[in-house]
Every structure is written in C-alpha cells, then in structure tokens.
Short mmCIF file of C-alpha atoms and ligand atoms in Angstrom, two decimals:
data_model
loop_
_atom_site.label_atom_id
_atom_site.label_comp_id
_atom_site.label_asym_id
_atom_site.label_seq_id
_atom_site.Cartn_x
_atom_site.Cartn_y
_atom_site.Cartn_z
CA UNK A 933 124.79 209.92 -128.98
CA UNK A 934 127.37 212.70 -128.97
CA UNK A 935 126.57 215.19 -130.90
CA UNK A 936 128.35 218.55 -132.11
CA UNK A 937 126.37 221.73 -132.50
CA UNK A 938 128.11 224.38 -133.94
CA UNK A 939 127.14 228.43 -133.03
CA UNK A 940 125.68 228.45 -130.44
CA UNK A 941 123.07 231.09 -130.96
CA UNK A 942 119.10 231.40 -130.49
CA UNK A 943 119.04 228.42 -132.34
CA UNK A 944 122.09 226.62 -131.76
CA UNK A 945 121.69 226.63 -128.01
CA UNK A 946 117.92 225.18 -127.73
CA UNK A 947 118.81 222.30 -130.00
CA UNK A 948 121.64 221.69 -128.19
CA UNK A 949 120.12 221.88 -124.89
CA UNK A 950 117.14 219.87 -125.78
CA UNK A 951 118.68 216.94 -128.12
CA UNK A 952 120.64 216.92 -123.79
CA UNK A 953 117.46 216.89 -122.14
CA UNK A 954 116.39 213.97 -124.75
CA UNK A 955 119.25 211.34 -123.74
CA UNK A 956 121.94 212.27 -126.14
CA UNK A 957 125.72 213.90 -125.17
CA UNK A 958 125.68 217.42 -126.62
CA UNK A 959 128.61 220.09 -126.97
CA UNK A 960 127.87 223.45 -128.35
CA UNK A 961 130.27 225.78 -129.43
CA UNK A 962 131.07 229.05 -130.29
CA UNK A 963 133.89 231.30 -131.83
CA UNK A 964 132.60 233.97 -128.88
CA UNK A 965 134.85 232.99 -125.80
CA UNK A 966 132.66 235.05 -123.50
CA UNK A 967 129.43 233.42 -124.74
CA UNK A 968 131.07 230.14 -123.62
CA UNK A 969 132.50 231.28 -120.95
CA UNK A 970 129.00 232.68 -119.56
CA UNK A 971 126.91 229.58 -120.36
CA UNK A 972 129.92 227.09 -118.19
CA UNK A 973 128.98 229.44 -115.46
CA UNK A 974 125.41 228.72 -116.15
CA UNK A 975 124.84 231.82 -116.74
CA UNK A 976 122.73 232.05 -120.23
CA UNK A 977 123.45 234.90 -122.68
CA UNK A 978 119.90 235.81 -124.30
CA UNK A 979 116.63 235.74 -123.03
CA UNK A 980 114.30 232.55 -124.01
CA UNK A 981 111.36 231.58 -122.09
CA UNK A 982 112.69 228.34 -119.77
CA UNK A 983 115.66 228.45 -121.26
CA UNK A 984 118.04 229.31 -118.33
CA UNK A 985 116.60 225.85 -116.66
CA UNK A 986 117.51 223.48 -119.02
CA UNK A 987 120.67 224.84 -119.93
CA UNK A 988 121.36 224.24 -115.75
CA UNK A 989 119.83 221.37 -115.81
CA UNK A 990 122.06 219.21 -118.61
CA UNK A 991 124.96 220.97 -117.30
CA UNK A 992 125.02 219.03 -114.42
CA UNK A 993 123.74 215.93 -115.74
CA UNK A 994 126.52 215.88 -117.64
CA UNK A 995 125.27 215.71 -121.12
CA UNK A 996 125.95 219.12 -122.20
CA UNK A 997 129.47 221.24 -122.31
CA UNK A 998 130.22 224.05 -123.94
CA UNK A 999 133.76 224.67 -125.52
CA UNK A 1000 135.16 227.13 -128.12
CA UNK A 1001 137.31 224.28 -129.09
CA UNK A 1002 136.29 222.67 -131.96
CA UNK A 1003 138.98 220.22 -132.40
CA UNK A 1004 137.82 219.15 -128.55
CA UNK A 1005 134.12 219.12 -129.72
CA UNK A 1006 133.98 217.40 -133.27
CA UNK A 1007 135.97 214.11 -133.42
CA UNK A 1008 133.86 211.52 -130.83
CA UNK A 1009 130.17 212.80 -132.69
CA UNK A 1010 128.25 211.02 -134.71
CA UNK A 1011 126.17 213.56 -135.60
CA UNK A 1012 127.00 217.97 -136.38
CA UNK A 1013 125.04 220.95 -136.16
CA UNK A 1014 125.97 223.88 -137.88
CA UNK A 1015 123.75 226.79 -136.48
CA UNK A 1016 125.65 229.95 -136.71
CA UNK A 1017 124.59 232.86 -138.15
CA UNK A 1018 123.95 233.51 -141.98
CA UNK A 1019 123.44 237.20 -142.35
CA UNK A 1020 122.34 239.14 -145.93
CA UNK A 1021 125.34 240.32 -147.61
CA UNK A 1022 124.64 243.71 -148.91
CA UNK A 1023 123.30 242.21 -152.37
CA UNK A 1024 120.83 240.24 -150.51
CA UNK A 1025 122.27 237.37 -150.54
CA UNK A 1026 122.87 234.83 -147.63
CA UNK A 1027 126.25 235.77 -146.13
CA UNK A 1028 128.16 232.61 -145.42
CA UNK A 1029 131.21 232.46 -144.08
CA UNK A 1030 131.26 231.61 -141.07
CA UNK A 1031 129.42 228.28 -142.52
CA UNK A 1032 132.61 227.65 -144.56
CA UNK A 1033 134.56 228.89 -141.99
CA UNK A 1034 133.28 226.01 -140.11
CA UNK A 1035 133.50 223.44 -142.99
CA UNK A 1036 136.89 224.10 -143.13
CA UNK A 1037 137.77 224.14 -139.44
CA UNK A 1038 135.78 220.74 -139.00
CA UNK A 1039 136.93 218.54 -141.42
CA UNK A 1040 140.54 217.15 -140.16
CA UNK A 1041 137.96 215.50 -137.79
CA UNK A 1042 134.92 214.16 -139.17
CA UNK A 1043 134.74 210.34 -138.42
CA UNK A 1044 133.84 208.63 -141.68
CA UNK A 1045 129.91 207.82 -140.09
CA UNK A 1046 129.62 211.44 -139.52
CA UNK A 1047 126.85 213.34 -140.08
CA UNK A 1048 127.88 216.91 -141.39
CA UNK A 1049 123.53 218.54 -141.17
CA UNK A 1050 123.06 222.28 -141.71
CA UNK A 1051 120.50 223.38 -139.37
CA UNK A 1052 121.17 226.94 -140.33
CA UNK A 1053 119.21 228.54 -143.02
CA UNK A 1054 121.34 228.08 -146.04
CA UNK A 1055 120.42 228.88 -149.99
CA UNK A 1056 118.84 225.80 -151.87
CA UNK A 1057 122.02 224.14 -153.04
CA UNK A 1058 124.78 224.14 -150.26
CA UNK A 1059 123.60 220.33 -148.76
CA UNK A 1060 125.04 219.46 -151.82
CA UNK A 1061 127.99 221.78 -152.20
CA UNK A 1062 128.96 221.31 -148.22
CA UNK A 1063 129.44 217.24 -149.31
CA UNK A 1064 131.40 218.53 -152.63
CA UNK A 1065 134.17 220.23 -150.07
CA UNK A 1066 133.89 218.29 -147.03
CA UNK A 1067 135.60 215.54 -150.39
CA UNK A 1068 137.30 218.16 -151.55
CA UNK A 1069 139.19 218.19 -148.31
CA UNK A 1070 138.29 214.96 -146.37
CA UNK A 1071 139.51 212.35 -149.64
CA UNK A 1072 135.80 210.87 -148.93
CA UNK A 1073 132.09 211.03 -148.82
CA UNK A 1074 130.63 213.05 -146.54
CA UNK A 1075 127.10 212.55 -145.33
CA UNK A 1076 125.56 216.24 -144.93
CA UNK A 1077 121.84 216.20 -144.07
CA UNK A 1078 119.49 219.14 -144.24
CA UNK A 1079 117.56 219.80 -141.26
CA UNK A 1080 116.63 223.69 -140.71
CA UNK A 1081 114.25 224.70 -137.67
CA UNK A 1082 111.10 226.36 -137.73
CA UNK A 1083 111.40 227.32 -133.92
CA UNK A 1084 109.86 231.10 -133.21
CA UNK A 1085 111.69 232.68 -130.46
CA UNK A 1086 109.96 233.34 -127.59
CA UNK A 1087 108.09 229.85 -127.91
CA UNK A 1088 111.59 228.22 -128.78
CA UNK A 1089 111.83 225.48 -126.31
CA UNK A 1090 107.85 224.63 -127.13
CA UNK A 1091 108.74 224.30 -131.07
CA UNK A 1092 111.66 222.34 -130.74
CA UNK A 1093 110.01 219.71 -129.03
CA UNK A 1094 107.10 219.39 -129.58
CA UNK A 1095 107.60 220.77 -133.58
CA UNK A 1096 104.54 220.48 -136.46
CA UNK A 1097 106.96 219.05 -138.28
CA UNK A 1098 110.39 217.36 -138.53
CA UNK A 1099 111.33 217.92 -141.93
CA UNK A 1100 114.89 216.35 -143.45
CA UNK A 1101 116.49 216.52 -146.56
CA UNK A 1102 118.59 213.97 -147.06
CA UNK A 1103 120.45 211.22 -150.25
CA UNK A 1104 120.90 208.11 -148.38
CA UNK A 1105 117.84 206.54 -146.56
CA UNK A 1106 120.07 205.31 -143.60
CA UNK A 1107 121.29 208.84 -142.47
CA UNK A 1108 117.45 209.72 -142.40
CA UNK A 1109 117.24 207.48 -139.96
CA UNK A 1110 119.54 207.78 -137.81
CA UNK A 1111 117.79 211.62 -137.94
CA UNK A 1112 114.34 210.08 -137.57
CA UNK A 1113 115.50 208.47 -134.31
CA UNK A 1114 117.07 211.39 -133.13
CA UNK A 1115 113.98 213.02 -133.18
CA UNK A 1116 111.42 210.67 -132.23
CA UNK A 1117 110.96 211.40 -128.73
CA UNK A 1118 110.06 214.75 -130.34
CA UNK A 1119 106.95 213.24 -132.78
CA UNK A 1120 104.95 211.48 -130.17
CA UNK A 1121 102.07 212.82 -131.51
CA UNK A 1122 102.97 211.23 -134.22
CA UNK A 1123 103.01 214.61 -136.28
CA UNK A 1124 105.70 213.89 -139.30
CA UNK A 1125 109.47 213.54 -139.92
CA UNK A 1126 109.22 214.88 -143.26
CA UNK A 1127 112.84 212.83 -145.40
CA UNK A 1128 112.97 214.35 -149.05
CA UNK A 1129 115.93 215.78 -151.33
CA UNK A 1130 118.69 218.30 -149.95
CA UNK A 1131 116.95 221.15 -151.55
CA UNK A 1132 113.84 220.86 -150.97
CA UNK A 1133 114.27 220.33 -147.43
CA UNK A 1134 116.46 224.03 -148.07
CA UNK A 1135 113.78 225.68 -150.32
CA UNK A 1136 110.39 224.19 -147.61
CA UNK A 1137 112.77 226.91 -144.63
CA UNK A 1138 112.73 230.14 -147.25
CA UNK A 1139 109.42 229.64 -148.35
CA UNK A 1140 108.16 229.29 -144.77
CA UNK A 1141 109.28 231.43 -144.47
CA UNK A 1142 108.23 233.59 -146.94
CA UNK A 1143 104.90 232.38 -147.43
CA UNK A 1144 104.76 234.67 -143.40
CA UNK A 1145 106.19 237.75 -143.75
CA UNK A 1146 104.02 237.41 -146.84
CA UNK A 1147 100.75 237.21 -145.02
CA UNK A 1148 102.61 239.92 -142.47
CA UNK A 1149 103.40 242.79 -145.70
CA UNK A 1150 99.47 241.93 -146.91
CA UNK A 1151 97.21 242.75 -143.92
CA UNK A 1152 100.00 245.73 -143.76
CA UNK A 1153 98.92 246.76 -146.74
CA UNK A 1154 95.59 246.37 -146.25
CA UNK A 1155 95.65 248.00 -143.56
CA UNK A 1156 96.78 251.72 -144.43
CA UNK A 1157 94.07 251.42 -147.74
CA UNK A 1158 91.31 251.01 -144.43
CA UNK A 1159 92.56 253.89 -142.88
CA UNK A 1160 92.55 255.80 -145.41
CA UNK A 1161 88.13 254.79 -146.65
CA UNK A 1162 87.28 254.99 -143.34
CA UNK A 1163 87.43 251.11 -142.75
CA UNK A 1164 88.71 249.04 -139.59
CA UNK A 1165 90.87 246.31 -140.38
CA UNK A 1166 90.26 244.62 -137.06
CA UNK A 1167 86.32 243.95 -138.32
CA UNK A 1168 88.15 243.15 -142.14
CA UNK A 1169 89.73 240.61 -140.30
CA UNK A 1170 87.50 239.22 -138.45
CA UNK A 1171 84.93 238.98 -141.32
CA UNK A 1172 87.90 237.62 -144.28
CA UNK A 1173 89.05 235.27 -141.02
CA UNK A 1174 86.16 232.64 -141.04
CA UNK A 1175 86.27 231.36 -144.40
CA UNK A 1176 88.65 228.66 -143.66
CA UNK A 1177 90.37 228.92 -147.04
CA UNK A 1178 91.94 232.20 -144.89
CA UNK A 1179 91.98 231.90 -141.58
CA UNK A 1180 93.54 234.06 -138.74
CA UNK A 1181 96.75 233.20 -138.37
CA UNK A 1182 99.66 235.71 -138.69
CA UNK A 1183 97.32 238.19 -140.16
CA UNK A 1184 97.67 241.08 -137.34
CA UNK A 1185 98.34 244.48 -138.94
CA UNK A 1186 101.05 246.23 -136.92
CA UNK A 1187 104.01 248.41 -137.38
CA UNK A 1188 106.20 245.28 -139.63
CA UNK A 1189 107.94 241.98 -138.69
CA UNK A 1190 111.65 242.00 -137.69
CA UNK A 1191 113.76 239.56 -136.36
CA UNK A 1192 116.93 238.15 -137.75
CA UNK A 1193 115.24 235.50 -139.90
CA UNK A 1194 111.48 237.36 -142.42
CA UNK A 1195 113.60 240.25 -143.92
CA UNK A 1196 117.10 238.02 -144.19
CA UNK A 1197 115.08 235.37 -145.41
CA UNK A 1198 112.63 237.29 -147.98
CA UNK A 1199 115.61 239.02 -149.29
CA UNK A 1200 118.36 235.91 -149.62
CA UNK A 1201 114.97 233.84 -151.37
CA UNK A 1202 114.42 236.41 -153.85
CA UNK A 1203 118.33 237.15 -154.38
CA UNK A 1204 118.02 233.13 -155.36
CA UNK A 1205 115.40 233.78 -157.87
CA UNK A 1206 117.08 237.07 -159.91
CA UNK A 1207 120.97 234.57 -160.00
CA UNK A 1208 118.51 232.59 -161.35
CA UNK A 1209 117.07 235.27 -163.88
CA UNK A 1210 113.96 234.77 -162.71
CA UNK A 1211 111.79 238.10 -161.01
CA UNK A 1212 111.26 237.57 -157.65
CA UNK A 1213 108.03 240.91 -157.32
CA UNK A 1214 106.08 239.53 -154.86
CA UNK A 1215 108.50 239.27 -152.55
CA UNK A 1216 110.55 242.36 -153.63
CA UNK A 1217 107.05 243.77 -152.82
CA UNK A 1218 106.98 242.23 -149.17
CA UNK A 1219 109.82 243.67 -148.52
CA UNK A 1220 109.32 246.94 -149.34
CA UNK A 1221 105.88 247.14 -147.40
CA UNK A 1222 107.37 245.81 -144.58
CA UNK A 1223 110.29 248.43 -144.72
CA UNK A 1224 107.56 251.81 -145.10
CA UNK A 1225 105.20 250.08 -142.22
CA UNK A 1226 108.06 250.42 -140.02
CA UNK A 1227 107.90 253.67 -140.56
CA UNK A 1228 104.14 254.44 -140.13
CA UNK A 1229 103.92 255.21 -136.24
CA UNK A 1230 107.24 257.25 -136.95
CA UNK A 1231 105.34 259.31 -138.97
CA UNK A 1232 102.01 259.32 -136.77
CA UNK A 1233 103.78 260.89 -134.25
CA UNK A 1234 105.31 263.04 -136.56
CA UNK A 1235 102.08 264.13 -138.37
CA UNK A 1236 100.16 264.84 -134.36
CA UNK A 1237 102.99 267.05 -133.50
CA UNK A 1238 103.34 269.01 -136.68
CA UNK A 1239 106.65 268.50 -137.63
CA UNK A 1240 108.22 269.52 -134.39
CA UNK A 1241 109.32 267.03 -131.38
CA UNK A 1242 111.89 269.28 -130.27
CA UNK A 1243 111.15 269.83 -126.27
CA UNK A 1244 108.44 266.85 -126.60
CA UNK A 1245 109.36 263.51 -124.50
CA UNK A 1246 108.28 259.86 -126.39
CA UNK A 1247 107.98 256.68 -123.91
CA UNK A 1248 108.15 254.03 -126.04
CA UNK A 1249 107.04 250.21 -124.79
CA UNK A 1250 108.70 247.08 -126.47
CA UNK A 1251 112.15 247.13 -128.70
CA UNK A 1252 112.06 243.59 -128.72
CA UNK A 1253 110.93 242.69 -132.53
CA UNK A 1254 108.30 240.72 -130.62
CA UNK A 1255 107.86 239.76 -127.51
CA UNK A 1256 109.31 236.69 -124.97
CA UNK A 1257 112.96 237.32 -126.37
CA UNK A 1258 114.88 240.02 -126.51
CA UNK A 1259 116.63 240.21 -129.92
CA UNK A 1260 116.82 243.37 -131.28
CA UNK A 1261 117.51 242.60 -134.79
CA UNK A 1262 115.96 244.55 -137.71
CA UNK A 1263 113.40 245.43 -135.34
CA UNK A 1264 110.58 248.05 -136.10
CA UNK A 1265 111.67 250.10 -132.77
CA UNK A 1266 115.09 251.15 -134.08
CA UNK A 1267 114.01 252.98 -137.27
CA UNK A 1268 111.13 254.27 -134.16
CA UNK A 1269 113.62 255.15 -132.85
CA UNK A 1270 116.09 257.15 -134.79
CA UNK A 1271 113.58 258.93 -136.71
CA UNK A 1272 112.06 260.48 -133.68
CA UNK A 1273 115.34 260.70 -132.41
CA UNK A 1274 116.70 262.63 -135.73
CA UNK A 1275 113.57 264.91 -135.57
CA UNK A 1276 114.85 265.52 -131.64
CA UNK A 1277 112.12 263.98 -129.58
CA UNK A 1278 113.56 262.99 -125.79
CA UNK A 1279 112.76 259.31 -125.81
CA UNK A 1280 111.69 256.92 -122.34
CA UNK A 1281 112.09 253.17 -122.68
CA UNK A 1282 110.98 250.58 -121.89
CA UNK A 1283 110.99 246.97 -122.40
CA UNK A 1284 111.46 243.68 -119.87
CA UNK A 1285 114.29 241.53 -121.52
CA UNK A 1286 115.34 243.95 -124.48
CA UNK A 1287 116.79 247.19 -122.88
CA UNK A 1288 120.34 245.85 -122.62
CA UNK A 1289 120.84 245.48 -126.20
CA UNK A 1290 119.55 248.66 -126.73
CA UNK A 1291 121.52 250.43 -124.32
CA UNK A 1292 124.61 248.77 -126.05
CA UNK A 1293 123.31 250.70 -129.11
CA UNK A 1294 121.91 253.54 -128.39
CA UNK A 1295 124.42 254.49 -125.17
CA UNK A 1296 122.93 257.93 -122.91
CA UNK A 1297 120.41 258.76 -126.04
CA UNK A 1298 117.92 256.81 -124.28
CA UNK A 1299 116.45 257.21 -121.00
CA UNK A 1300 116.11 253.46 -119.84
CA UNK A 1301 113.30 253.20 -117.31
CA UNK A 1302 113.07 249.75 -115.26
CA UNK A 1303 109.16 249.98 -115.14
CA UNK A 1304 106.53 250.83 -117.78
CA UNK A 1305 104.85 252.54 -115.30
CA UNK A 1306 108.17 255.15 -115.21
CA UNK A 1307 107.87 255.31 -119.21
CA UNK A 1308 105.16 257.32 -119.35
CA UNK A 1309 105.78 259.69 -116.51
CA UNK A 1310 105.08 262.96 -118.08
CA UNK A 1311 105.62 262.23 -121.74
CA UNK A 1312 103.94 264.05 -124.66
CA UNK A 1313 103.06 260.81 -126.26
CA UNK A 1314 103.37 256.41 -125.41
CA UNK A 1315 103.96 254.16 -128.82
CA UNK A 1316 103.65 250.60 -128.42
CA UNK A 1317 105.33 248.90 -130.80
CA UNK A 1318 105.85 245.39 -129.47
CA UNK A 1319 102.70 243.76 -128.14
CA UNK A 1320 104.16 242.14 -124.94
CA UNK A 1321 101.51 240.41 -122.47
CA UNK A 1322 102.43 243.33 -119.71
CA UNK A 1323 100.79 245.68 -122.20
CA UNK A 1324 97.75 244.41 -122.37
CA UNK A 1325 96.27 245.74 -119.57
CA UNK A 1326 98.02 248.63 -117.55
CA UNK A 1327 96.66 250.76 -115.40
CA UNK A 1328 95.02 253.83 -118.32
CA UNK A 1329 94.24 255.75 -114.92
CA UNK A 1330 97.55 255.98 -113.60
CA UNK A 1331 98.86 256.06 -117.56
CA UNK A 1332 97.03 259.10 -117.15
CA UNK A 1333 97.80 260.15 -114.16
CA UNK A 1334 100.98 260.32 -115.88
CA UNK A 1335 101.47 261.29 -118.84
CA UNK A 1336 101.54 265.42 -119.90
CA UNK A 1337 99.56 264.99 -123.38
CA UNK A 1338 97.06 261.56 -122.87
CA UNK A 1339 98.24 260.11 -127.00
CA UNK A 1340 99.16 256.79 -127.15
CA UNK A 1341 100.19 255.64 -130.96
CA UNK A 1342 99.83 251.94 -130.80
CA UNK A 1343 101.37 249.90 -132.23
CA UNK A 1344 100.10 246.49 -132.65
CA UNK A 1345 96.63 247.08 -132.52
CA UNK A 1346 96.47 246.20 -128.17
CA UNK A 1347 93.62 248.77 -127.25
CA UNK A 1348 89.59 248.71 -127.35
CA UNK A 1349 89.53 252.55 -129.65
CA UNK A 1350 86.04 252.94 -128.45
CA UNK A 1351 87.55 252.52 -124.72
CA UNK A 1352 90.59 254.86 -125.19
CA UNK A 1353 88.17 257.79 -126.23
CA UNK A 1354 86.29 256.96 -123.01
CA UNK A 1355 89.29 256.90 -121.30
CA UNK A 1356 90.31 260.79 -122.07
CA UNK A 1357 93.26 259.34 -124.65
CA UNK A 1358 93.72 260.61 -127.56
CA UNK A 1359 94.44 256.70 -128.97
CA UNK A 1360 95.91 255.94 -132.76
CA UNK A 1361 96.31 252.30 -133.59
CA UNK A 1362 97.36 250.67 -137.67
CA UNK A 1363 94.04 250.36 -140.14
CA UNK A 1364 91.52 252.78 -138.50
CA UNK A 1365 90.36 256.17 -138.42
CA UNK A 1366 90.78 257.81 -135.04
CA UNK A 1367 87.53 257.86 -133.34
CA UNK A 1368 86.94 261.88 -133.02
N1 LIG B 210 116.93 233.37 -134.75
C1 LIG B 210 115.95 232.40 -135.00
O1 LIG B 210 114.60 232.10 -134.82
C2 LIG B 210 115.40 231.06 -136.29
C3 LIG B 210 114.78 229.77 -137.07
C4 LIG B 210 115.10 229.56 -137.29
C5 LIG B 210 116.17 228.98 -138.23
N2 LIG B 210 117.62 230.40 -137.54
C6 LIG B 210 118.69 230.48 -138.80
O2 LIG B 210 119.61 229.55 -138.24
C7 LIG B 210 120.45 230.07 -138.10
C8 LIG B 210 121.45 230.62 -136.65
O3 LIG B 210 120.38 231.83 -136.13
P1 LIG B 210 120.49 231.94 -134.65
O4 LIG B 210 119.78 233.14 -134.14
O5 LIG B 210 120.51 231.22 -134.12
O6 LIG B 210 122.16 232.92 -134.84
P2 LIG B 210 122.77 233.73 -133.57
O7 LIG B 210 123.06 235.69 -134.48
O8 LIG B 210 122.33 234.47 -132.22
O9 LIG B 210 123.93 232.63 -133.33
C9 LIG B 210 125.01 232.46 -134.02
C10 LIG B 210 126.17 232.05 -133.65
O10 LIG B 210 127.15 231.29 -134.52
C11 LIG B 210 128.25 231.68 -133.45
N3 LIG B 210 129.89 231.42 -134.68
C12 LIG B 210 129.30 232.00 -135.63
N4 LIG B 210 131.19 232.07 -136.81
C13 LIG B 210 131.73 231.00 -135.51
C14 LIG B 210 132.49 230.09 -135.99
N5 LIG B 210 133.30 230.22 -136.76
N6 LIG B 210 132.36 228.98 -135.31
C15 LIG B 210 131.47 228.63 -134.18
N7 LIG B 210 131.00 229.27 -133.90
C16 LIG B 210 130.61 230.33 -134.92
C17 LIG B 210 128.36 233.18 -133.50
O11 LIG B 210 129.42 233.19 -132.24
C18 LIG B 210 127.02 233.15 -132.14
O12 LIG B 210 127.04 232.69 -131.35
C19 LIG B 210 121.08 231.34 -139.38
O13 LIG B 210 120.99 231.31 -140.29
C20 LIG B 210 119.67 231.23 -138.18
O14 LIG B 210 119.12 232.03 -139.85
C21 LIG B 210 117.03 230.30 -136.89
#
C-alpha cells in the first residue's frame, strides 16, 4: 500500500518507518527542510532506540522516502496519515493550526479512494470537522478515520510494532477493514483491533493520557503527605500495589511528569470540558499538582542550603523528560534549572541524549559534562531528575570523592536511603524523611 505520513516528528517518523518495515511504500512529509535533508542522509534528528537502523534499512530498500513536497507524496497515496504537532494554545485548548494547514494543502491531491487518518492527538470531533472541510474543498465525501497513537517515547518502535491494542474510529466498515489489514502484521499475537466512532477513538486517547497523568499526580501528592507524616511512600506503594484493583503500574513518585503529551492533553481535555460547561475538577487538580511537583526538588535544595545558592555548584543528572529519549518538552529539569539559576547556583549538567536540546535553550549558562562523573566533580550537591539506566548503580565511592559535599537530591527515588547513609551521603528523595 502507498502511504503518506504528514509530520515527521516523534510519532510521524516512527509510524512511517514501521509501516515501511511491514512492506508498505511510505513517504514522510515535513515542512522542516533541515529535518528532511538530514533524514535523506540517514541522519535521524531525534533519539529513539533502534530508529536510526530501521530508517536506514527502509531507505535502502526504497520503501521509505522523505520530502517537503506534499504534492509529490499525497496523490499516489491510498492512506494519508496526519501526524503534525497539536501543541497547547494559551487557553489550554489544542492548537490545530498545523493540522488545518495540512488539510487545505492536501485536499487538491486526494484521490477518491484516499483515506485521511488523524494520528495526531486531536480534540473530540476533529475527524468529523476534517471530513466536512474536505467535502467543502473537494466537492465530494472523503473518508476520514481517527487512529490515535499510544506509543511511548523511549520504547516507540516496540510499542508501534507490538501494540497492546489498535484503536480506530471510522464511520464506514470498509475504512476500518483497510486499517485492519494495515495493522495485521503488528497484531499477530491477537491483541485487539478496536473499531469505534471517531469521537470515541479521539476521546480514548485523551482519557488514557489523563488517567496516566492522574495516577502520577495522585502518587506524588501521597508522597508529599508521607514526608510530612514520617511515612515512606515506597513502603506505602508496595503496601497498596499488591491489591489487584490497584497494581504497581504508573504509581512511582517523582519530580513530576513532562513530555509533549501528558501536560498538553490534560489541559486540552479540561478545555473541552469547559467548552461544554462541565467543570473538570480532577483534571485541573492533576495539572496543578504536577506543576507544583516540578518545584519540589528545587525547594529541597534551597532549604538544604538555607536559601542561598550563590557560589554553590549543583550537578544535575538527567535532562530529558524521561529516560531513553532526547525530548525535553515540558521536562521537570527545565523548572529545576530555571529555579537554581535564579538562586545563583552554578550548574553542571549531564544527560546521555538530551544535552544538545538543552544547550539550544541555555547556551553557556550551564556547564555541560560529557560523563556523569564529570558533572559531579566539585559539586556541592547532585540532583537526579531522570531515571536513565546508567544512573541506577553508579560508583558511589567515586562520586563522593569528586563532590565538594556528599549530598544527593534524588527526584526519582533510585537509591536505598539506608545504604546512602552508610556510604556517608546526605540523601533526600521523594516521599520519605531523610535518615538521620
Ligand atoms: N510524542 C509522543 O510520544 C506522542 C505519542 C502519541 C501521540 N502523540 C501526538 O502526535 C502528534 C505529533 O507529536 P510529535 O511528538 O510527533 O510532534 P513533533 O513536534 O515531534 O512532530 C511534529 C512534526 O510536524 C511537522 N509539521 C508541522 N506543521 C507541518 C505542516 N504544515 N506540514 C508538514 N509537517 C508539519 C513539524 O515540523 C514536526 O516535525 C501530537 O498530536 C501528539 O500529541 C505524540
């Protein structure tokens, strides 16, 4: 099948590459010329484990192509996936300007049998509005389906190629059947292909993200309470998780959630509720709790140093919003960096993949360490913001010998407080009192 994917970011590039890998002829389109030129040279502009190899293989097999020219990609395509960004507007609603630009631009190139598929996360009702706009522009009914994406950055290839479910919102059974065939290679273990209305499919994506964000904000609020009540959130977590109605997934306390999805999707769903005169009290609280949680690590550091960080050097490990990605959109590290800089600290930062993106924002305001151990050299404290695998079992003796003061603020609860104390560290984490 010939496919066009419009928008070649984290979702579009993974979608296009995986669909090429399963034997389709895919052209990925983007307005970002530099991105497309790099991709043509097999230089993948984002970090996603395994993606570079897969892009190279499919470029070589000529199943995958990149262009900035919609007119070259769309006319031959049976399926046109829309994967452009849908960032938040000032009022929290999803900004669909990129999507509408694409709709207007592709309309003249669509064939009668083309199916337009929204893969971007879009407000409920968008697929229907897209169909109406295409009818206005083409003078005929156009098939539009919703196919929300559930991949996680850092495990995107696995998630796309072995999805736990595929959700499709389509009005016509024939449209759903085309997508069922497309996804069949990825659903060989009988995971479900769920067909529903476009509205339900669009809502499914928001509800999934809102619930996951709710779990994180809930456990973070409980963690902060534990700290005030001499309880240990990790013990509490274990205490509740064995209850099968609760479970362990997504109930890890930390420095708040970030990324390009949870923050904006919680806001967008709340905005949809407001438009319909329904208060979204839980969603609004989830968002507020998260914003507050992103400041918790900075407050602990500030308290420890008596509010004055002038002349202090703080090392930061982990800048991406989560491990195994270079994505820093809405990352808790940004809040920490801004606050510590404001308090006069000197920052030595390290991240395995996200440093170029951080450097693009902060330039020479930060010192960039190629290795984690270089970041801690001469530091008065180490703050851990992202739980990259390489931070889990560091050489504590070396850390201690390199630091000016052996103090760790762990925003991801990676270490055992008792062990840290016995190693001579002052160790602060989330949801438990420091061991005296
Ligand atoms: N990143 C994720 O983990 C994830 C997961 C599921 C769903 N989503 C959703 O998928 C969508 C895309 O997210 P992303 O993270 O891939 O965004 P992204 O910012 O990485 O990529 C979007 C791409 O669209 C391109 N673009 C913008 N306007 C365009 C136009 N007119 N024509 C062609 N290309 C254009 C941009 O240049 C960019 O490369 C969003 O709606 C997001 O909510 C993201």
